Amino acid sequence: MSTSLALTGAYVLAGELAAHPHRTAFARYEALMRPYVNQARRLPPGTPRILNPRGRTGLAAMNTALRIAGSPAAARLGDLASRFFTLPADAIDLLSYPLR
């Protein structure tokens, strides 16, 4: 989510700075980005541990989870698989800023 947050944040901040005085732009940036950032910070239980394995057992668990997530069978499971393998922040309504 780091790249998504960085690119989205840059777009929103640039648009707000172009459209409003600095003090207002920063306050609006915070108000627009905070829900998206909070959503991105919520990770499924165990995510940090499984993505940073320690030892052979942890590495095997991570490899197994990645194999399952990328398998055709997981794609067919639809909603069940998406509960475990989707990004924590999947949407933000971006404003359309005027060009200058």
Coordinates of C-alpha atoms in Angstrom, one line a residue:
M1 CA 0.0 0.0 0.0
S2 CA 3.0 2.3 0.3
T3 CA 3.1 3.1 -3.4
S4 CA -0.7 3.6 -3.6
L5 CA -0.6 5.9 -0.6
A6 CA 2.3 7.9 -1.9
L7 CA 0.9 8.5 -5.4
T8 CA -2.6 9.2 -4.2
G9 CA -1.3 11.5 -1.5
A10 CA 0.9 13.4 -4.0
Y11 CA -2.1 13.9 -6.4
V12 CA -4.4 15.1 -3.7
L13 CA -1.9 17.4 -2.1
A14 CA -0.9 19.0 -5.5
G15 CA -4.6 19.5 -6.3
E16 CA -5.4 21.0 -3.0
L17 CA -2.4 23.3 -3.1
A18 CA -3.3 24.5 -6.6
A19 CA -6.9 25.1 -5.6
H20 CA -6.7 26.6 -2.1
P21 CA -4.4 28.7 0.2
H22 CA -1.8 26.6 2.0
R23 CA -3.5 26.4 5.4
T24 CA -6.8 25.3 3.8
A25 CA -5.1 23.0 1.4
F26 CA -3.3 21.1 4.1
A27 CA -6.5 20.8 6.2
R28 CA -8.4 19.5 3.2
Y29 CA -5.6 17.1 2.3
E30 CA -5.7 15.6 5.8
A31 CA -9.5 15.3 5.7
L32 CA -9.5 13.6 2.3
M33 CA -6.6 11.3 2.9
R34 CA -7.2 10.3 6.6
P35 CA -9.9 7.7 5.8
Y36 CA -7.9 6.1 3.0
V37 CA -4.7 6.0 5.2
N38 CA -6.7 4.5 8.1
Q39 CA -8.1 1.8 5.9
A40 CA -4.7 1.0 4.5
R41 CA -3.3 0.6 8.0
R42 CA -5.8 -2.1 8.9
L43 CA -4.2 -5.4 7.9
P44 CA -5.7 -8.9 8.3
P45 CA -4.5 -10.7 11.4
G46 CA -1.1 -12.3 11.0
T47 CA -0.2 -10.3 7.9
P48 CA 2.9 -8.7 9.2
R49 CA 4.2 -12.0 10.6
I50 CA 3.5 -14.1 7.5
L51 CA 5.0 -11.5 5.1
N52 CA 8.2 -11.3 7.3
P53 CA 8.9 -14.9 8.0
R54 CA 11.4 -16.1 10.6
G55 CA 12.9 -19.5 10.0
R56 CA 12.0 -22.3 7.7
T57 CA 8.5 -22.9 9.0
G58 CA 7.6 -19.2 8.5
L59 CA 9.0 -19.2 5.0
A60 CA 7.1 -22.3 4.1
A61 CA 3.9 -20.8 5.4
M62 CA 4.4 -17.6 3.3
N63 CA 5.2 -19.6 0.2
T64 CA 2.1 -21.8 0.7
A65 CA -0.1 -18.7 1.2
L66 CA 1.3 -17.1 -1.9
R67 CA 0.8 -20.2 -4.0
I68 CA -2.8 -20.5 -2.8
A69 CA -3.5 -16.8 -3.4
G70 CA -2.2 -17.1 -7.0
S71 CA -3.9 -20.3 -7.9
P72 CA -6.8 -20.7 -10.3
A73 CA -8.7 -22.5 -7.5
A74 CA -8.4 -19.3 -5.3
A75 CA -9.7 -17.2 -8.2
R76 CA -12.8 -19.4 -8.4
L77 CA -13.5 -19.1 -4.7
G78 CA -14.3 -15.4 -5.3
D79 CA -15.6 -13.7 -2.2
L80 CA -14.0 -16.2 0.2
A81 CA -10.5 -15.7 -1.3
S82 CA -11.0 -11.9 -1.6
R83 CA -11.6 -11.8 2.2
F84 CA -8.0 -13.0 2.8
F85 CA -6.0 -11.7 -0.3
T86 CA -7.3 -8.2 -1.2
L87 CA -5.6 -5.0 -0.4
P88 CA -6.7 -3.3 2.8
A89 CA -7.5 0.0 1.1
D90 CA -9.1 -0.7 -2.2
A91 CA -10.8 2.5 -3.1
I92 CA -10.8 6.3 -2.7
D93 CA -12.9 8.8 -4.5
L94 CA -10.5 11.2 -6.1
L95 CA -11.5 14.8 -6.9
S96 CA -11.0 16.2 -10.3
Y97 CA -8.8 19.3 -9.9
P98 CA -8.8 22.1 -12.5
L99 CA -5.7 22.5 -14.7
R100 CA -3.7 25.7 -14.4

